[in-house]
């Protein structure tokens, strides 16, 4: 007798590393007879892959769990799991606070999900938030060969040793670990065979990758030799790990896309020091000059925190000055959120909420202006676009340009997954428009 497949619904919060992990968890549970569904109500198992970076993100998990109550009452056999960084940070506490949760699994232990799921099937509850000695990627089966879309994430490095004073990641993801180059190359080849044309290498500190001599630049070089892999990106980088070889690669490695997310957080040396970022604003600006010397049209993006404890008006103005000097293609900015267990949360000089609101608004205003300018500057230029899916209008496809702008193009659906030459003809608020070139 063959059993009907069980259905798995995964909701992913937080960063791209969670997106990758969600795929791998779905694959791991595939061995236990699960197929994924987009419809939560028809699920036999609901897995929330969570983020702990700011208070709002973590609290959202609890309100989403609360909303699962009626479904669990209607389907008592429904299994509910919490994975990711909230699972790592709060562990067993989640089971106490939320009796409907059956299992809690941290980001380093999810290769054990099938066993945990089986235990829950026998009526138990399961928690695993260890940082095991064994490499979870080695323990996971190789990835299925099913056809995939043209872009994929590939985690090459995990964890962080930087301990920025505001950040939970070193606690939720553990110490820096690099996957070996051969495994990454093998996984990339598999992805290309499944239809992938562009990979984004992921790590909490991806440019600290040291799985082989030569660092990330050497890995990019090896991946660039894979036929059929046309585009390579990587994220997120730390300014202090941008070595000469990686900067140079932006100049000579044609497959490396001209886009770099290089978070700076603040433009004030005093605040950078209090954040434990270990570089000055000037050093960051000089670094970007060197990167732009290697690849003049590179698009820079960043993350900012406003209202870090002790941030004065003058500190904030220094951030605004840095943004004006660098000219970003886009950037994320956040209000500082005190996180349990981090040194910054202990500081007595917290910034008032209305001051934070005001600073955030001003910073976002400036960043939006810069984003519009970067989009407008693309009009008239030729670029390549990797067509990913149909656009909103009939006969239209949408994909990403080299600089990671969404571009709408009049093109037949048969071109899905192809890299086409496009001239950019217009810039809208959220995407560009272009026409196919022969
Ligand atoms: N590893 C990356 C990003 C980590 S988290 C890096 O080093 O840049 C993504 C972003 O969330 C950070 O860049 C930071 O801007 C923001 N962030 C992290 N902790 C935060 C906190 N406690 N409050 C507000 N924003 C935070
Ligand atoms: Fe967090 Fe800093 Fe590590 Fe980035 S570098 S993950 S902000 S501790
Ligand atoms: Fe969030 Fe964890 Fe990523 S805290 S940002 S999901 S590493």
mmCIF file of C-alpha atoms and ligand atoms in Angstrom, residues 12-19 21 49-54 57 84-86 107 159 167-170 172-173 204 339, ligand 3:
data_model
loop_
_atom_site.group_PDB
_atom_site.id
_atom_site.type_symbol
_atom_site.label_atom_id
_atom_site.label_comp_id
_atom_site.label_asym_id
_atom_site.label_seq_id
_atom_site.Cartn_x
_atom_site.Cartn_y
_atom_site.Cartn_z
ATOM 1 C CA UNK A 12 10.398 31.687 6.429
ATOM 2 C CA UNK A 13 11.311 34.847 8.336
ATOM 3 C CA UNK A 14 14.580 36.811 8.349
ATOM 4 C CA UNK A 15 17.571 36.609 6.039
ATOM 5 C CA UNK A 16 18.428 34.671 2.881
ATOM 6 C CA UNK A 17 20.267 32.082 4.933
ATOM 7 C CA UNK A 18 16.899 31.088 6.334
ATOM 8 C CA UNK A 19 15.505 30.827 2.803
ATOM 9 C CA UNK A 21 17.780 26.464 5.224
ATOM 10 C CA UNK A 49 11.803 29.148 10.299
ATOM 11 C CA UNK A 50 12.349 32.149 12.510
ATOM 12 C CA UNK A 51 14.510 35.264 12.956
ATOM 13 C CA UNK A 52 15.681 36.801 16.226
ATOM 14 C CA UNK A 53 17.479 39.877 14.898
ATOM 15 C CA UNK A 54 15.042 42.509 16.211
ATOM 16 C CA UNK A 57 10.790 39.741 14.273
ATOM 17 C CA UNK A 84 15.834 29.044 13.032
ATOM 18 C CA UNK A 85 17.249 31.729 15.277
ATOM 19 C CA UNK A 86 14.354 32.136 17.744
ATOM 20 C CA UNK A 107 19.908 26.210 12.654
ATOM 21 C CA UNK A 159 28.196 31.831 11.912
ATOM 22 C CA UNK A 167 23.750 41.642 17.357
ATOM 23 C CA UNK A 168 22.383 38.206 18.303
ATOM 24 C CA UNK A 169 23.791 36.333 15.313
ATOM 25 C CA UNK A 170 27.028 35.116 16.986
ATOM 26 C CA UNK A 172 22.151 32.060 17.419
ATOM 27 C CA UNK A 173 24.404 30.844 14.612
ATOM 28 C CA UNK A 204 26.621 35.655 7.821
ATOM 29 C CA UNK A 339 18.442 42.186 22.174
HETATM 30 FE FE1 LIG B 3 17.557 36.604 11.533
HETATM 31 FE FE2 LIG B 3 19.053 34.573 12.183
HETATM 32 FE FE3 LIG B 3 19.192 35.583 9.745
HETATM 33 S S1 LIG B 3 18.554 36.256 13.488
HETATM 34 S S2 LIG B 3 18.753 37.720 10.099
HETATM 35 S S3 LIG B 3 17.453 34.600 10.631
HETATM 36 S S4 LIG B 3 20.862 34.762 10.946
#
